[in-house]
CSV table of C-alpha atoms and ligand atoms in Angstrom, one decimal:
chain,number,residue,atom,x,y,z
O,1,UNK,CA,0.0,0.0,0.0
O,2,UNK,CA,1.2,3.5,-0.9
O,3,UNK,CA,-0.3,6.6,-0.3
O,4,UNK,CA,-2.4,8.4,-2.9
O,5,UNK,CA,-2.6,12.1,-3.6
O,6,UNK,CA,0.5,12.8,-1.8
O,7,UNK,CA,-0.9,12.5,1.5
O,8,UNK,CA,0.6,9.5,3.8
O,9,UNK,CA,-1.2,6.5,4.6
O,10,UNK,CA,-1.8,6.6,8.0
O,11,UNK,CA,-0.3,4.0,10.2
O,12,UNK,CA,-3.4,3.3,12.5
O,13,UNK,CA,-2.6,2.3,16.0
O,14,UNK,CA,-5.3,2.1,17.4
O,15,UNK,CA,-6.8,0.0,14.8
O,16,UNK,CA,-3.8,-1.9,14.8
O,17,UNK,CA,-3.5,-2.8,18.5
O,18,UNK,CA,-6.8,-3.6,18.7
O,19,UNK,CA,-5.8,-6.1,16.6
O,20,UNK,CA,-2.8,-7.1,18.9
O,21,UNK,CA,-5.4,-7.4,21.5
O,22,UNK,CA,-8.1,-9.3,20.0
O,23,UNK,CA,-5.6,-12.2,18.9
O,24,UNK,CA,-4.4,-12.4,22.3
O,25,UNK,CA,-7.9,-12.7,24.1
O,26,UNK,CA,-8.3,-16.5,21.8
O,27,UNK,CA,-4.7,-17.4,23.3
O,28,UNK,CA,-5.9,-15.9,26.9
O,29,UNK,CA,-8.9,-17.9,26.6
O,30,UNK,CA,-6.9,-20.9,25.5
O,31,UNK,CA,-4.6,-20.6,28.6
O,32,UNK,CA,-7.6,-20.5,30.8
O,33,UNK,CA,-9.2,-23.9,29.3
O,34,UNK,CA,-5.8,-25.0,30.6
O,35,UNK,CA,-6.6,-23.6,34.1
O,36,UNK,CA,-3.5,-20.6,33.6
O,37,UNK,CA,-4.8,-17.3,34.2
O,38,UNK,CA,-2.2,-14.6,32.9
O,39,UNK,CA,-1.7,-11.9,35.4
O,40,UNK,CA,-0.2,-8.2,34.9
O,41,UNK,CA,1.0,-6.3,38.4
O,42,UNK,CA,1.8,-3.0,38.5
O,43,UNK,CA,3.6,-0.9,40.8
O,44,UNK,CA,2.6,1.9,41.0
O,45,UNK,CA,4.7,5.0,43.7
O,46,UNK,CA,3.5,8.1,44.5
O,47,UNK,CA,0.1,10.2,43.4
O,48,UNK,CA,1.6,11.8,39.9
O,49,UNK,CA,-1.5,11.8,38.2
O,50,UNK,CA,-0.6,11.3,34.9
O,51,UNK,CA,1.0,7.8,36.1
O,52,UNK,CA,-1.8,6.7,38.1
O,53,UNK,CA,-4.2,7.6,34.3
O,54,UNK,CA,-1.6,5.2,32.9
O,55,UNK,CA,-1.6,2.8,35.3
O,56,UNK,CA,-5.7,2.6,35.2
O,57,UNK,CA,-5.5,2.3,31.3
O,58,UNK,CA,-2.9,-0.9,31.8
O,59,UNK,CA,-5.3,-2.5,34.1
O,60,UNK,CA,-8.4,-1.7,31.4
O,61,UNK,CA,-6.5,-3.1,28.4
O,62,UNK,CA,-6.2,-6.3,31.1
O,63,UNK,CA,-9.5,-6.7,31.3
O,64,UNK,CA,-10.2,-6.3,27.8
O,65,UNK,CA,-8.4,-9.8,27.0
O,66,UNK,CA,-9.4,-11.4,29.9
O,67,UNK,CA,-5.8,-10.8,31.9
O,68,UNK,CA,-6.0,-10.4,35.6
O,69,UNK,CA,-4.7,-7.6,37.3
O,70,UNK,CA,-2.8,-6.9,40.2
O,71,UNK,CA,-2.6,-3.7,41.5
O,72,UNK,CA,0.6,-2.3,44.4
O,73,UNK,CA,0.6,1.1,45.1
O,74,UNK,CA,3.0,2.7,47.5
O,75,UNK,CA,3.3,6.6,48.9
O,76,UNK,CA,5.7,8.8,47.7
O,77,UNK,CA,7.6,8.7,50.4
O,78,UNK,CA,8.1,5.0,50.9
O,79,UNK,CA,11.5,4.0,51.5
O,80,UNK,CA,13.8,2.0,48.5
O,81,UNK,CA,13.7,-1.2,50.6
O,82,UNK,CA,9.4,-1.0,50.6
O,83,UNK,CA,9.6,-0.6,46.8
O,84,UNK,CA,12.1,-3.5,46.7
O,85,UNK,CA,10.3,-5.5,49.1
O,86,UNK,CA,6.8,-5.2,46.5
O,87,UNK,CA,9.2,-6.2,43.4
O,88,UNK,CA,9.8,-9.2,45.7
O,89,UNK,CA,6.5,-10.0,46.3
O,90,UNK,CA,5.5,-9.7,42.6
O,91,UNK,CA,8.5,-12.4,41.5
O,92,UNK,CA,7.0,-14.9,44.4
O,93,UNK,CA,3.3,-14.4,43.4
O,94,UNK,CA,2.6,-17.0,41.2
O,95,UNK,CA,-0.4,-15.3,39.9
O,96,UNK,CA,1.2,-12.7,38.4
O,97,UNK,CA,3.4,-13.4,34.8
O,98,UNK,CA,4.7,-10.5,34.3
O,99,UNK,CA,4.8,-7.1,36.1
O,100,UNK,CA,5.9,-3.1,35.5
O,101,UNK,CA,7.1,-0.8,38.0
O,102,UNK,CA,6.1,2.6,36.7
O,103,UNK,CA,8.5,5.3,36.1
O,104,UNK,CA,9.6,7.7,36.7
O,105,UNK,CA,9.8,6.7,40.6
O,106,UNK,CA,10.7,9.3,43.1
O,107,UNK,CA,13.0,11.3,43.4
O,108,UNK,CA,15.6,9.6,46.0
O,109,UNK,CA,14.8,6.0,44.5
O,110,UNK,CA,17.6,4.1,42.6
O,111,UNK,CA,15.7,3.4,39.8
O,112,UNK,CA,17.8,1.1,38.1
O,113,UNK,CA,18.7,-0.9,41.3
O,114,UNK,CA,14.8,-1.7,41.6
O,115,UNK,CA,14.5,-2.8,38.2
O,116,UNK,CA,17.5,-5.2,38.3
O,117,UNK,CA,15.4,-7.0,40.8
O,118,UNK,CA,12.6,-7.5,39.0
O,119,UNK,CA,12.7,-11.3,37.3
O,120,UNK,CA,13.6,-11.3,33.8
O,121,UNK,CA,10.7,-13.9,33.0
O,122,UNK,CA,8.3,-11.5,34.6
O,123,UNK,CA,9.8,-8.5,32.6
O,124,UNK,CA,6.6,-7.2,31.3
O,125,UNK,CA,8.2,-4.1,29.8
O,126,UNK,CA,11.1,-6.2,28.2
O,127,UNK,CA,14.0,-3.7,29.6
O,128,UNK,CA,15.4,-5.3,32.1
O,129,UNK,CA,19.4,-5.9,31.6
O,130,UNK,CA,19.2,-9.8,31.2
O,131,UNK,CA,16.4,-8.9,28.6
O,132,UNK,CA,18.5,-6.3,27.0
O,133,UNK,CA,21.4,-8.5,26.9
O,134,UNK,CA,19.2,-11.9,25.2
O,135,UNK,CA,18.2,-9.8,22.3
O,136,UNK,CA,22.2,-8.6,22.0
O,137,UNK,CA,22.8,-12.2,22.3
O,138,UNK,CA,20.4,-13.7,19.3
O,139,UNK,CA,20.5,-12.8,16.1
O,140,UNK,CA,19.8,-15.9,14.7
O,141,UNK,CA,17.1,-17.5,16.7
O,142,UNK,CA,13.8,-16.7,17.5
O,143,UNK,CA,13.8,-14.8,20.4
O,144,UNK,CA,11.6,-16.2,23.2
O,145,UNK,CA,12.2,-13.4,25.8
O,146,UNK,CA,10.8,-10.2,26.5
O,147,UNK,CA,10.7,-7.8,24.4
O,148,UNK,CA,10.7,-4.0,25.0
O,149,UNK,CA,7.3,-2.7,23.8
O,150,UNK,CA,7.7,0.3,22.0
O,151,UNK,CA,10.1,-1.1,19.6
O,152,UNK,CA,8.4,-3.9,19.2
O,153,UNK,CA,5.4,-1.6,18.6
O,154,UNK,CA,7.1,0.3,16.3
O,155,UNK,CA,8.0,-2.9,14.1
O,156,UNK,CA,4.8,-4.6,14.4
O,157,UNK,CA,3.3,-1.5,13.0
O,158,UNK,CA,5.7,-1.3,9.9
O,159,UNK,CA,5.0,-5.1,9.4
O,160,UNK,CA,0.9,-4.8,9.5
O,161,UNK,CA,1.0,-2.2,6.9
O,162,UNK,CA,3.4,-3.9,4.8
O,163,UNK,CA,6.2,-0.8,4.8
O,164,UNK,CA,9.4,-2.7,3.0
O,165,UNK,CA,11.9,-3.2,6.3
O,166,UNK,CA,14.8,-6.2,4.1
O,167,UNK,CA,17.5,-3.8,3.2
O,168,UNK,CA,15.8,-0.5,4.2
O,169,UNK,CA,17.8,2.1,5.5
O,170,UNK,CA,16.3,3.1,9.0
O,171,UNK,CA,16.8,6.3,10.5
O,172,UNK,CA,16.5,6.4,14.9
O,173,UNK,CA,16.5,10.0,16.3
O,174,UNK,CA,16.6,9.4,19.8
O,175,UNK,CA,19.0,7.6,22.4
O,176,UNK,CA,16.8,7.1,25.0
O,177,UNK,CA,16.3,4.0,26.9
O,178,UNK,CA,13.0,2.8,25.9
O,179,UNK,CA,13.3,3.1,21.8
O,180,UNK,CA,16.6,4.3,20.6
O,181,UNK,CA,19.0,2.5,22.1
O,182,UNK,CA,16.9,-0.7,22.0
O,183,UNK,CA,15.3,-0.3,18.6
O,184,UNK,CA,18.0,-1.4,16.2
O,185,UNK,CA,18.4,-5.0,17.9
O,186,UNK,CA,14.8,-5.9,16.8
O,187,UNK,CA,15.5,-4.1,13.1
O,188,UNK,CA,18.8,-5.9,12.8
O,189,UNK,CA,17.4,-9.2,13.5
O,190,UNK,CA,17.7,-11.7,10.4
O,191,UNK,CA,14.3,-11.7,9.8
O,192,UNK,CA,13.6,-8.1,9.8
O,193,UNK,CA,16.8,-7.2,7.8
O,194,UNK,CA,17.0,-3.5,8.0
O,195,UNK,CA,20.4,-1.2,8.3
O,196,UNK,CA,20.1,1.3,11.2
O,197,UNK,CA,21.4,4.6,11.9
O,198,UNK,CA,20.8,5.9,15.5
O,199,UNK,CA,21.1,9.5,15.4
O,200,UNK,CA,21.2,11.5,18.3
O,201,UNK,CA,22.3,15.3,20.0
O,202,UNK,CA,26.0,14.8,18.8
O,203,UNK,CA,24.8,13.7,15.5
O,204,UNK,CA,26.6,16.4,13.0
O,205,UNK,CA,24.5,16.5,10.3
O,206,UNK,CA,20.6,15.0,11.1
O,207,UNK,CA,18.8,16.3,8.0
O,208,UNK,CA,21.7,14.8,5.8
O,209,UNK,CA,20.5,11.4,7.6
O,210,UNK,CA,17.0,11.8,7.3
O,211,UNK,CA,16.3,12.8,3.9
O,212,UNK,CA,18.2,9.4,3.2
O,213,UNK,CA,15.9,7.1,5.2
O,214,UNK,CA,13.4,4.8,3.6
O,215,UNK,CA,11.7,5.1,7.8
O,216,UNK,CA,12.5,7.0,10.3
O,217,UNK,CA,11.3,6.7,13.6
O,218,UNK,CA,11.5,10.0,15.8
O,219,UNK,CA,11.9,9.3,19.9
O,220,UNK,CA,13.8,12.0,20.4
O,221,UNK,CA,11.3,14.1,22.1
O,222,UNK,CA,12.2,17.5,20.9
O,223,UNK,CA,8.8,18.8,18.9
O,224,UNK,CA,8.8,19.5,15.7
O,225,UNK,CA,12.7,17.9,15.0
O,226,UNK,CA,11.5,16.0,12.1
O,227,UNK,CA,10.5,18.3,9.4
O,228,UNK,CA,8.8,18.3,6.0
O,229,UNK,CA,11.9,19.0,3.9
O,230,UNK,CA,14.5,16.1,5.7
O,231,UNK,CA,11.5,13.4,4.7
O,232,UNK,CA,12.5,11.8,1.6
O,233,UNK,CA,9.1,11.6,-0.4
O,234,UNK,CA,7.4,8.0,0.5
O,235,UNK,CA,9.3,7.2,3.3
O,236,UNK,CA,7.6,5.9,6.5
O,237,UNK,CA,8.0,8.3,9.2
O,238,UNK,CA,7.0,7.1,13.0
O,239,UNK,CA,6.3,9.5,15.9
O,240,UNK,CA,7.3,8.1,18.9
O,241,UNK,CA,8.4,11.2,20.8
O,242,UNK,CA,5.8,12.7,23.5
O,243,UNK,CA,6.7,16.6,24.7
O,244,UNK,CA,4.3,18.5,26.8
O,245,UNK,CA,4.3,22.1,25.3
O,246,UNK,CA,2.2,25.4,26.1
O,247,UNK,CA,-0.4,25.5,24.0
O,248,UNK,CA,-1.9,28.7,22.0
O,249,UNK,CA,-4.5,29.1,25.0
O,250,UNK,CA,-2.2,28.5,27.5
O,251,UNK,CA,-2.8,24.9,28.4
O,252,UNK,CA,-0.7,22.3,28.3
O,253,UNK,CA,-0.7,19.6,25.2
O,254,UNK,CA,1.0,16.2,24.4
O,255,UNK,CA,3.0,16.9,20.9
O,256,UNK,CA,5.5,14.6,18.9
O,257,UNK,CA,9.1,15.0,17.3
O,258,UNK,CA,7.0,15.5,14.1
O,259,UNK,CA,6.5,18.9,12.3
O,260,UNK,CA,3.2,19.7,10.2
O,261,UNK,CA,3.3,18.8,6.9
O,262,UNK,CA,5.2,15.6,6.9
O,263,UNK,CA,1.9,14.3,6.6
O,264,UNK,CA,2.5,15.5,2.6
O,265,UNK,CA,5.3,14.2,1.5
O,266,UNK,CA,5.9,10.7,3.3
O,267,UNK,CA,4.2,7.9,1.8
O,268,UNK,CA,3.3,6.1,5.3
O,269,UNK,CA,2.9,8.3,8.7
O,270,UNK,CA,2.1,7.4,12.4
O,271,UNK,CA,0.0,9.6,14.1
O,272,UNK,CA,0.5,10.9,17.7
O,273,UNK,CA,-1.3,10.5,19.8
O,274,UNK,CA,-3.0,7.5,18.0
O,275,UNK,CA,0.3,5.9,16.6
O,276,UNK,CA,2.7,3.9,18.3
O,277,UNK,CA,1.3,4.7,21.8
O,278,UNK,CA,-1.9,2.3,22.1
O,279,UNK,CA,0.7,-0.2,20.7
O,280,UNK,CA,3.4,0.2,23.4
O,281,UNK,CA,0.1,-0.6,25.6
O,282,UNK,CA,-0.7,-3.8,23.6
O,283,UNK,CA,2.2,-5.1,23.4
O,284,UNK,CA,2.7,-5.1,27.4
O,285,UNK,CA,-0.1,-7.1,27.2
O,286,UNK,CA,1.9,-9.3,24.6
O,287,UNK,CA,4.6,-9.9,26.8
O,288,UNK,CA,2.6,-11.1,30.0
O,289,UNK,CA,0.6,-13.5,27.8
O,290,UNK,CA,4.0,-14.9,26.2
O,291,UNK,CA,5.1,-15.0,29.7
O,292,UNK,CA,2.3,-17.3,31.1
O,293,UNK,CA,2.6,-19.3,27.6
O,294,UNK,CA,6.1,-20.0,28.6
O,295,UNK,CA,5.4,-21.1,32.2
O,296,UNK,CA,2.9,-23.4,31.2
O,297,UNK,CA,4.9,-25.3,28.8
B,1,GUE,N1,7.5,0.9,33.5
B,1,GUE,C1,7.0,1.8,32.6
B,1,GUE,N2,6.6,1.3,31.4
B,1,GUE,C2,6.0,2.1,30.4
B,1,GUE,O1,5.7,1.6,29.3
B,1,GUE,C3,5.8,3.5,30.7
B,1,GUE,C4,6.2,3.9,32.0
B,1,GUE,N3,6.8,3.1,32.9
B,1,GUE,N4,6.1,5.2,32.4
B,1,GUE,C5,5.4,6.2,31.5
B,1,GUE,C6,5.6,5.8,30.0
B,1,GUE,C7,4.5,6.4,29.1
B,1,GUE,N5,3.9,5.3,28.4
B,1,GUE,C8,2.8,5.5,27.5
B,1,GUE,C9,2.3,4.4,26.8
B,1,GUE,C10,1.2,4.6,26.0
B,1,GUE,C11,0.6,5.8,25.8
B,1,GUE,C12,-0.6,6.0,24.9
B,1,GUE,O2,-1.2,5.1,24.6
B,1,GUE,N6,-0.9,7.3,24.5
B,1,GUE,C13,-2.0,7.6,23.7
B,1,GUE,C14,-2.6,8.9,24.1
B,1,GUE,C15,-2.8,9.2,25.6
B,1,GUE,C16,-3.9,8.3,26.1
B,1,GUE,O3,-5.0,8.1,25.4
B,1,GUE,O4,-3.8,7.8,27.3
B,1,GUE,C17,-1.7,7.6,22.3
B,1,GUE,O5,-0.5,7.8,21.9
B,1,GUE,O6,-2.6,7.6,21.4
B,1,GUE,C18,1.2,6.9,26.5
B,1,GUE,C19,2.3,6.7,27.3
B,1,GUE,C20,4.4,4.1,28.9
B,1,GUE,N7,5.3,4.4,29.8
């Protein structure tokens, strides 16, 4: 599929994790003919409101496929060893398969000491350093541990709507944890084939980059840092990036790395919000269900 008119197919993903989600409800349903109920926790620190809205939409999407849902919420001012003693609890608990402790944490927590704790097999967002190091491992085989969402997201995305990835030259602008620095083990996999160049704030020349890429996915989280005139016509541009900026009537709104009009000259673009977001979502979802596949055999 290309886009007509010069305006970009949209890459739907909403549409498409629905998708995601409906094929795992049959293999949630399957797993509970066999008696195994999948289970997501979540722990959840502090009263940020914007984490406890995502936190409620993980446990929704749960109960959309049939996934239980186990909920651990601490006060902001609980101490390291409470929110190391709940990742405990979550590893021993065999009802729950997989697990996400949401960030950011407080201030005063050692973030990545917490997560190192967490058991790889329960890994529900795929990023813990064992994970990490699996997919660094396996280029050849099929991977059969987590994997982190976004990326995955990202990929599953391309793949549904049939966007060339064998040979295509990929363009990453972003070196953050949960998509740039993660992203190009997927892309580089044998069976996805693509050549990756992770671009980043010491990157000389970014537009030079971009205006060669066949896709380029955008997690850099500066607004507007992807423009109209670095898009080579038809490529497939992704919007991962999420800024909150000042609106025109001075509220705040969510906005992505990509700037109006590359909606004209790309041939496949992912909106924000609306894009690769509900997908990150489903693809949690993925990884618990994979999880609970696993430990049943
Ligand atoms: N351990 C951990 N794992 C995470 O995966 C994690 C986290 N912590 N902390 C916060 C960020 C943020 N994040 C989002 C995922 C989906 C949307 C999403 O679906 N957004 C909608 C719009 C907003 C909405 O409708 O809620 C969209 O793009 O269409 C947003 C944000 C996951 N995070």
């Amino acid at each position: 599929m290309t886009a007509a008119g010069g305006r970009a197919v949209v890459l739907d993903g909403k549409a498409a994790a629905a998708a995601v989600k409906a094929d795992l409800a049959v293999r949630v349903a399957a797993l509970r003919e066999r008696g195994v109920v999948p289970g997501l926790g979540t722990v959840l620190v502090g009263d940020d409101p914007g984490s406890a809205a995502y936190v409620r939409g993980k446990h929704r999407d749960c109960a959309e496929v049939g996934i239980a849902s186990i909920r651990v919420e601490l006060p902001a001012d609980a101490t390291q060893a409470q929110v190391e003693e709940k990742v405990a609890e979550l590893n021993a608990d065999p009802a729950c398969t997989g697990f996400i402790v949401q960030l950011p944490l407080p201030a005063g927590t050692d973030t990545n000491r917490v997560l190192e704790l967490v058991d790889p097999d329960k890994d529900a967002d795929g990023l813990h350093p064992t994970n990490l190091g699996r997919l660094v491992l396996r280029v050849r085989e099929e991977v059969t541990s987590p994997l982190p969402c976004t990326p995955r997201g990202v990929i599953d995305l391309l793949q549904r709507y049939e966007v060339p990835l064998d040979g295509a030259e990929v363009v990453v602008v972003g070196r953050g944890t949960t998509v740039g620095r993660s992203i190009g083990l997927l892309l580089t996999r044998r069976d996805v084939n693509a050549t990756v160049t992770l671009c980043h704030t010491g990157t000389r020349d970014l537009a030079a980059h971009l205006r060669r890429a066949d896709v380029v996915v955008a997690a850099a989280g500066v607004p507007g840092i992807v423009r109209a005139e670095d898009v080579r016509p038809g490529a497939a541009v992704l919007d991962v990036g999420v800024s909150r900026v000042v609106g025109a009537d001075g509220k705040a709104v969510l906005t992505g790395d990509v700037a109006p009009g590359v909606e004209d000259v790309a041939g496949w673009l992912s909106p924000n919000p609306g894009g690769v977001g509900p997908m990150t979502r489903a693809l949690l979802l993925a990884n618990v269900v994979e999880a609970a596949e696993r430990a049943a055999g």
